[in-house]
CSV table of C-alpha atoms in Angstrom, one decimal:
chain,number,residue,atom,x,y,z
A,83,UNK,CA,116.4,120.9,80.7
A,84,UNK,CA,118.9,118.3,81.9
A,85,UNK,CA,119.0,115.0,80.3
A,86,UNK,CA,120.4,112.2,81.6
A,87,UNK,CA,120.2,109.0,80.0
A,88,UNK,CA,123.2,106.2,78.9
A,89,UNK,CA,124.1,105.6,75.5
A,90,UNK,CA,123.2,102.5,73.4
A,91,UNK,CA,125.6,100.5,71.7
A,92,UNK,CA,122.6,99.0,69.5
A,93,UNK,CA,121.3,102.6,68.0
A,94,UNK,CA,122.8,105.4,66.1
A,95,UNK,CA,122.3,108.7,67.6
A,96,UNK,CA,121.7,112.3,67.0
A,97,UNK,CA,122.2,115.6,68.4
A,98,UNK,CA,119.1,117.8,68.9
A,99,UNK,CA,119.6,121.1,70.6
A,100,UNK,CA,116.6,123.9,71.2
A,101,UNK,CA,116.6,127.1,72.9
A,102,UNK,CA,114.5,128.1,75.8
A,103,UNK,CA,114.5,131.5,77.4
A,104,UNK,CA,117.3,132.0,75.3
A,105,UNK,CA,119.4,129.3,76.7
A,106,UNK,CA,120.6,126.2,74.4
A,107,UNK,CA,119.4,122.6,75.5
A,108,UNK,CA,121.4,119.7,74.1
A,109,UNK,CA,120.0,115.8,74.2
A,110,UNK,CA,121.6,112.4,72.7
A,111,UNK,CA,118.5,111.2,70.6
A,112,UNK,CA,117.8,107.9,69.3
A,113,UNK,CA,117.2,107.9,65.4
A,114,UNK,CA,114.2,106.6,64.5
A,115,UNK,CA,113.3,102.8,64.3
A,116,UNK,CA,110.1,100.5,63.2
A,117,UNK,CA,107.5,100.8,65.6
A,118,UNK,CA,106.3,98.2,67.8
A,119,UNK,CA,102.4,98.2,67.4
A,120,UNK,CA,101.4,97.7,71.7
A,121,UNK,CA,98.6,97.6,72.9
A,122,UNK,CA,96.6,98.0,69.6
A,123,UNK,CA,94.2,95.0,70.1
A,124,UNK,CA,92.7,97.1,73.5
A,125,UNK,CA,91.0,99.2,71.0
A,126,UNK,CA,90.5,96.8,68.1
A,127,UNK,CA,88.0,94.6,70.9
A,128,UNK,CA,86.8,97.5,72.4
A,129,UNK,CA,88.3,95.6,75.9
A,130,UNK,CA,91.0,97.0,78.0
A,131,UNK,CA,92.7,95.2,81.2
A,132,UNK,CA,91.7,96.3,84.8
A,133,UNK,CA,94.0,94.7,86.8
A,134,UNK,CA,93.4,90.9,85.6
A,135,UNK,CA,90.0,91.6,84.8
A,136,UNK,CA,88.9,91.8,81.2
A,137,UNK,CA,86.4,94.8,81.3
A,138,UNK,CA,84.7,97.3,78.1
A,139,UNK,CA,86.8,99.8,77.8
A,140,UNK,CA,83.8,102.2,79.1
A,141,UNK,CA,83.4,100.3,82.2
A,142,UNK,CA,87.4,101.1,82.9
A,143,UNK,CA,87.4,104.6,83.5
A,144,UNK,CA,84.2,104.5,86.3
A,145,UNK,CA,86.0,101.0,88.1
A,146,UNK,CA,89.8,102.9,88.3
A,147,UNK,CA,88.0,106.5,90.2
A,148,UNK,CA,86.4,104.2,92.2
A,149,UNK,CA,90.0,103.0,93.5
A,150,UNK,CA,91.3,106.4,93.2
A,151,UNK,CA,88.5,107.8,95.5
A,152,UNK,CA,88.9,105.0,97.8
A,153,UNK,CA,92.9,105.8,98.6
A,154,UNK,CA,92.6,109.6,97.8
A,155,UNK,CA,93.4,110.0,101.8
A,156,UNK,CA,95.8,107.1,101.9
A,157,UNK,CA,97.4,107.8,99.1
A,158,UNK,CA,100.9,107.7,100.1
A,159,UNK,CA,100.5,105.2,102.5
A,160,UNK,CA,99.7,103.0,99.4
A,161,UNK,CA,102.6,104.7,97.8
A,162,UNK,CA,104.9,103.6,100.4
A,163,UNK,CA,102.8,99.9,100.6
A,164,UNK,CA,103.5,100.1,97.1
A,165,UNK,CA,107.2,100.8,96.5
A,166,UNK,CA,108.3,99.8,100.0
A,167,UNK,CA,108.4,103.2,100.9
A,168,UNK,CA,111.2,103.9,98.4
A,169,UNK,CA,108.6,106.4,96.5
A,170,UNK,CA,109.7,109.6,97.7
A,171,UNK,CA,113.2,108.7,96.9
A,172,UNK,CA,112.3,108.2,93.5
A,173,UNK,CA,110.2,111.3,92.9
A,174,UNK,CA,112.8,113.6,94.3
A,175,UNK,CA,115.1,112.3,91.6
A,176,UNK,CA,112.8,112.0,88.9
A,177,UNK,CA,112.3,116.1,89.5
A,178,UNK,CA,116.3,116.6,89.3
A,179,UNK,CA,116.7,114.4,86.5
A,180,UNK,CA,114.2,117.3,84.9
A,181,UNK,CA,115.6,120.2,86.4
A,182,UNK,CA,112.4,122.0,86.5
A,183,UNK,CA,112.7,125.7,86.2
A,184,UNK,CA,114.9,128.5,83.7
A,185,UNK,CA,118.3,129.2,86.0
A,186,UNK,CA,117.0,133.2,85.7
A,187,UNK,CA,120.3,134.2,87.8
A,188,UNK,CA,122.2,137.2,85.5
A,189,UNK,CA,118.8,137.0,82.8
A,190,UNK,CA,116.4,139.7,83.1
A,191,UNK,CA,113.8,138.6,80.5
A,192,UNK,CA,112.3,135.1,82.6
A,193,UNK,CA,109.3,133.4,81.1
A,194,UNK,CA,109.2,130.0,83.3
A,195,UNK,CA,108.2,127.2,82.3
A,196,UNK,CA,104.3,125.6,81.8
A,197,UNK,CA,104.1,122.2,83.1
A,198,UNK,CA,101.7,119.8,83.0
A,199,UNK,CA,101.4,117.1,85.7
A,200,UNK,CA,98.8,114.6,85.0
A,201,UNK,CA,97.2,112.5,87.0
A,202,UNK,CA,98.7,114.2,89.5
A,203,UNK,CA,95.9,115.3,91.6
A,204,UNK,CA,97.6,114.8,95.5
A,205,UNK,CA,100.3,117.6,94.2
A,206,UNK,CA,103.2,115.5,95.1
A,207,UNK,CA,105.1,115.6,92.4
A,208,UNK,CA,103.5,120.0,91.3
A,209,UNK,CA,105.0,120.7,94.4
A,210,UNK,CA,108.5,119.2,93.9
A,211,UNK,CA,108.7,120.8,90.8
A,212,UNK,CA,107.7,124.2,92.1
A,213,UNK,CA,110.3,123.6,95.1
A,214,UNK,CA,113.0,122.9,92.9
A,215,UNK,CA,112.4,125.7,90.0
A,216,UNK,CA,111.9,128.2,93.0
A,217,UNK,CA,115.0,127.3,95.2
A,218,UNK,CA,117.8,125.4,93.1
A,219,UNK,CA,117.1,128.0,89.6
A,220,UNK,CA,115.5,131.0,91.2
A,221,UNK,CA,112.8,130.6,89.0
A,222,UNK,CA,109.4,132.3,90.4
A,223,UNK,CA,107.9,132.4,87.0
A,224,UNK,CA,107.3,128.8,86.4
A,225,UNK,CA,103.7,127.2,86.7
A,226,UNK,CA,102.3,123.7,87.5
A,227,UNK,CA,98.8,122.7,86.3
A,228,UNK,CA,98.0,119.4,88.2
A,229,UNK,CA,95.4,117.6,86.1
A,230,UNK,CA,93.8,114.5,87.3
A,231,UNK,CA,90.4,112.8,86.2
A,232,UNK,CA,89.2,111.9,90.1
A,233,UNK,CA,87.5,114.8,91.8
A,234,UNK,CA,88.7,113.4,95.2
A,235,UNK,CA,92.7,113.0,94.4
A,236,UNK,CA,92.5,117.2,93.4
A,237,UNK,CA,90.7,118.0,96.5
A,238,UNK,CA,93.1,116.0,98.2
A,239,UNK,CA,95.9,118.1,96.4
A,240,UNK,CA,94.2,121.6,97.1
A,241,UNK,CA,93.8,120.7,101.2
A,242,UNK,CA,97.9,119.7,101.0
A,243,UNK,CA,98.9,122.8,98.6
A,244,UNK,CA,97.4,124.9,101.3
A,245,UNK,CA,100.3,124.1,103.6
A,246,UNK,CA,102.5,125.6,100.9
A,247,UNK,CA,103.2,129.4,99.6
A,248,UNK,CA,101.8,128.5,96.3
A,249,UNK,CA,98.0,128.2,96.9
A,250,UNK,CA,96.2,130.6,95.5
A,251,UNK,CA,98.9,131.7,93.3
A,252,UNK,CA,98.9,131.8,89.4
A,253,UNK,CA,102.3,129.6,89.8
A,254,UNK,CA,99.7,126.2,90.8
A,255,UNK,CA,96.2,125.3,89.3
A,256,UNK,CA,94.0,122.1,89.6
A,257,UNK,CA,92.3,120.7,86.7
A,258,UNK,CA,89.9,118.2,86.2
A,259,UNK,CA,90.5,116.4,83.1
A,260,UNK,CA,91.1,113.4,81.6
A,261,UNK,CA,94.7,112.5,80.0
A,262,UNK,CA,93.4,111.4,76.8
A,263,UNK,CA,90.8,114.2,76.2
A,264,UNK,CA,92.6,117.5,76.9
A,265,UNK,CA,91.4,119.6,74.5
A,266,UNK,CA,91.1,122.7,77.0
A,267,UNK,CA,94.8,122.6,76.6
A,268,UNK,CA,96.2,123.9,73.3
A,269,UNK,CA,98.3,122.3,71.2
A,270,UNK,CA,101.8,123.5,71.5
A,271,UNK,CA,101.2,125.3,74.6
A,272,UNK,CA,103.4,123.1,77.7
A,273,UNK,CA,107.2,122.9,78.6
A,274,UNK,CA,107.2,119.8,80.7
A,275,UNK,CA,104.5,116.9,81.0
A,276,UNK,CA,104.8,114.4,83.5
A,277,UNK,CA,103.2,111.9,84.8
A,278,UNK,CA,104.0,109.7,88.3
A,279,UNK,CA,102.3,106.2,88.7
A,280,UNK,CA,99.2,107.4,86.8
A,281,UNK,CA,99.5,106.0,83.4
A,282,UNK,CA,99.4,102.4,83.9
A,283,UNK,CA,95.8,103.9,84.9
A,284,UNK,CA,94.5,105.4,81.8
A,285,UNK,CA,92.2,103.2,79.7
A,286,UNK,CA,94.0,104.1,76.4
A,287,UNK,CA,97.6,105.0,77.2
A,288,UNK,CA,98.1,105.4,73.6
A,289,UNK,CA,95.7,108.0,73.1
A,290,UNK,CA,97.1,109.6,76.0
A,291,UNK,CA,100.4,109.7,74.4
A,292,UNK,CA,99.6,111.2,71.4
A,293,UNK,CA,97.3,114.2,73.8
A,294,UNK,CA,100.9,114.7,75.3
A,295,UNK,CA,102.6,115.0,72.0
A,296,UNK,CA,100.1,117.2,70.6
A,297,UNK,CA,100.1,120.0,73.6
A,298,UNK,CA,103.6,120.3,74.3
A,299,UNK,CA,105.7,122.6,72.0
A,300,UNK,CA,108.2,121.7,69.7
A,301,UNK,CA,111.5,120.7,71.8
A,302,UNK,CA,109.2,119.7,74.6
A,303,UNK,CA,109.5,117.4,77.0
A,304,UNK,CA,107.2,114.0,78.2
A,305,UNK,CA,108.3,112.6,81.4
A,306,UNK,CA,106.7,109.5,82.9
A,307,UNK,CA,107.5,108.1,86.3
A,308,UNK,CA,105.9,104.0,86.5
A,309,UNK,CA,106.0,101.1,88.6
A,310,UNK,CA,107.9,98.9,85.4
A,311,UNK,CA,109.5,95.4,85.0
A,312,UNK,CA,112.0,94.3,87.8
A,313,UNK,CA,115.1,93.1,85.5
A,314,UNK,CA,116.7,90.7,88.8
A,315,UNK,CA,115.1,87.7,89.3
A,316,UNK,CA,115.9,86.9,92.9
A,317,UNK,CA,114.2,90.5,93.5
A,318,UNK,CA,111.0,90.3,91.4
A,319,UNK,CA,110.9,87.2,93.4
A,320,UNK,CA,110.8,89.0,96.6
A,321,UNK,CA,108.8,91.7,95.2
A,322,UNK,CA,105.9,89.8,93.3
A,323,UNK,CA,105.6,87.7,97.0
A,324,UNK,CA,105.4,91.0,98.5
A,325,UNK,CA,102.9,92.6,96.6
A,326,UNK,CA,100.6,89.5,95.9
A,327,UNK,CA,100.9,88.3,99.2
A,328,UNK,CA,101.0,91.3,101.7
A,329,UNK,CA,100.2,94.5,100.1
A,330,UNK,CA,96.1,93.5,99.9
A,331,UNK,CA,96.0,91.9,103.2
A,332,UNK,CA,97.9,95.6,104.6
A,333,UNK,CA,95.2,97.5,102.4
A,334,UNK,CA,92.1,95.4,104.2
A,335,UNK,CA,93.4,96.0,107.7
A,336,UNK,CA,95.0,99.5,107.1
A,337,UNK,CA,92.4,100.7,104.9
A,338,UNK,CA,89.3,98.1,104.8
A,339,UNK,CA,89.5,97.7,101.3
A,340,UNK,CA,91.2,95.0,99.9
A,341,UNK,CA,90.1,95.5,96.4
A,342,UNK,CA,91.5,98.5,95.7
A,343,UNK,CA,95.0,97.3,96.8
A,344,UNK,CA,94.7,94.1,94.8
A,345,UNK,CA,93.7,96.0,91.5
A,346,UNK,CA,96.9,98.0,92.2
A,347,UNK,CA,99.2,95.3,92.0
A,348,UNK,CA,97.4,93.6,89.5
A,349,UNK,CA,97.9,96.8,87.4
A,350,UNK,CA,101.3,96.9,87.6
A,351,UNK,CA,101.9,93.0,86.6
A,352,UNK,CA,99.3,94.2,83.3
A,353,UNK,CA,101.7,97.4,82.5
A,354,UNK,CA,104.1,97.0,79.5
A,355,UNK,CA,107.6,96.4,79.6
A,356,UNK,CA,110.2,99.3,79.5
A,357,UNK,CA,110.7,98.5,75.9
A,358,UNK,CA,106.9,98.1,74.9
A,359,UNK,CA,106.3,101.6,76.4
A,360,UNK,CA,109.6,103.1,74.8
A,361,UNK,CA,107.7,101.9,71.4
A,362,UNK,CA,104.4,103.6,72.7
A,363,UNK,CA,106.4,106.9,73.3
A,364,UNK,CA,108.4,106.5,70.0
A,365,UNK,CA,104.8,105.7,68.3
A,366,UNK,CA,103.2,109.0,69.5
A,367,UNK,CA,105.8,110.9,67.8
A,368,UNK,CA,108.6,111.5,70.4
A,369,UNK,CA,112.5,111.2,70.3
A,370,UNK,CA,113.6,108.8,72.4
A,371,UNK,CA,116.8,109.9,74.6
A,372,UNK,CA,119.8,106.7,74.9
A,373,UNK,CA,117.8,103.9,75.5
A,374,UNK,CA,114.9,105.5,76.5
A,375,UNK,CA,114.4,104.3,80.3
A,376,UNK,CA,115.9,104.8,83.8
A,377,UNK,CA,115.5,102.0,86.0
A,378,UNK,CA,115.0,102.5,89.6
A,379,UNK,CA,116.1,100.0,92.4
A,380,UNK,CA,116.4,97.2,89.9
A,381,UNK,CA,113.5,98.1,87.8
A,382,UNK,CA,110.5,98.1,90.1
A,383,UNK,CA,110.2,101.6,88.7
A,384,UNK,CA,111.3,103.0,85.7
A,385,UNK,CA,111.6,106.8,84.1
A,386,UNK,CA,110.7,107.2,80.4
A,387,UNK,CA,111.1,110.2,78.6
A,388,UNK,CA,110.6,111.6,75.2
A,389,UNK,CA,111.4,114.8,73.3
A,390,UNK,CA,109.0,116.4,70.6
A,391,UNK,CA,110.9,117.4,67.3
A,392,UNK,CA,111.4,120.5,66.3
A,393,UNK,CA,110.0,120.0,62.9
């Protein structure tokens, strides 16, 4: 898989390298450092965050699918409400910074990759991934399992997959599960997870975390795409006016529901800083590639990834 991160002038690194389908893979890893302990007080009080709302963390799980069934058939209009429409420009390169797929041209013996995209259930990013394995690395082997917790986001993602040649196929699957219970997934089993604005979501991210370390196989990869921490202050300016000021007005006269678009942005202002979830990541178990984020258009998203050791 390609990695692209930058290097740290703070942190020592080392060289990891794997094989897949016979082919070498090479990353710049972080060594390992004292963790951060985020987000641990969530669990300790039995309390989580939704949006600025202190809630039980069993009352978190029911509030969030009742925002997700709310914008299932909206979803990327709030996508583009969300990001100023600058989403899709970030997914596409969040996909080639993975470069989904084994490049099967001269190899006879092609396996494909397992991927796991959680909270994924619209397909938007499964169907990227399958574009890009299938046309840039001639892969026709690799699969996508879109997992998401809300019932109305998958069938949402089944009615758009049908306008693609992979419904029906054993290269795309819909599962309904949640991220930090996926025990009908075996441990050391996926290539490639990933999840795309979904984690700021879960109710214990760290949890989720270590689900993702414990199903991927050894030299896997976890890939998270998230609405982060702008780093320019004239622009989170800007942005903060934007989404506390327009985006729930747009949601009550685009949508008629204003609550679901104010939780969103709320969510976002709740999520952890790139460093505190490069911690997270780094808690769970995972190498940390260069500094461990990507900031997109000046940090109102970031890409985080992590590598699971060999050993």
């Amino acid at each position: 898989m390609s990695m692209r991160h930058g290097t740290s002038a703070l942190h020592k690194a080392a060289c990891l390298s794997y094989k897949r389908n016979g082919q070498a893979r090479l990353f710049s890893l972080t060594t390992a450092r004292p963790q951060e302990k985020v987000g641990q007080s969530e669990n300790n009080d039995r309390t989580t965050h939704f949006g600025f709302e202190t809630v039980p963390q069993s009352a978190k799980e029911s509030k969030v699918g009742a925002v997700f069934s709310s914008v299932a058939s909206s979803y990327d209009t709030m996508n583009d409400l969300m990001s100023l429409g600058i989403h899709r420009l970030w997914k596409d390169h969040f996909v080639r910074s993975l470069n989904p797929g084994s490049n099967t041209r001269g190899t006879d013996d092609i396996q494909g990759w397992k991927i796991l995209d959680v909270a994924g259930g619209t397909g938007d990013i499964a169907f990227r991934m399958l574009d890009h394995a299938t046309i840039i690395n001639h892969d026709t082997k690799t699969s996508v399992t879109v997992s998401d917790i809300n019932p109305e986001m998958l069938a949402e993602g089944r009615k758009r997959s049908l306008e693609t040649s992979y419904a029906g196929t054993e290269r795309l699957k819909f599962l309904e599960a949640n991220a930090e219970k996926l025990s009908m997934v075996e441990s050391n089993s996926i290539d490639l997870y990933t999840v795309a604005f979904g984690i700021r979501n879960f109710t214990d991210k760290q949890r989720a975390l270590h689900e993702a370390y414990r199903i991927l196989k050894p030299g896997g990869v976890f890939a998270c795409l998230e609405f982060s921490k702008v780093n320019n202050a004239l622009l989170n300016g800007i942005y903060k006016r934007w989404s506390f000021g327009a985006i729930p007005l747009i949601g009550q006269l685009v949508a008629a529901d204003r609550g679901s678009y104010q939780y969103l942005v709320e969510s976002i202002e709740k999520f952890p800083t790139q460093m505190e979830l490069r911690s997270m990541i780094e808690l769970a178990g995972f190498m940390v590639p260069g500094q461990g984020w990507e900031d997109l258009t000046g940090g109102i998203a970031a890409i985080h990834k992590g590598i699971k050791p060999l050993s």
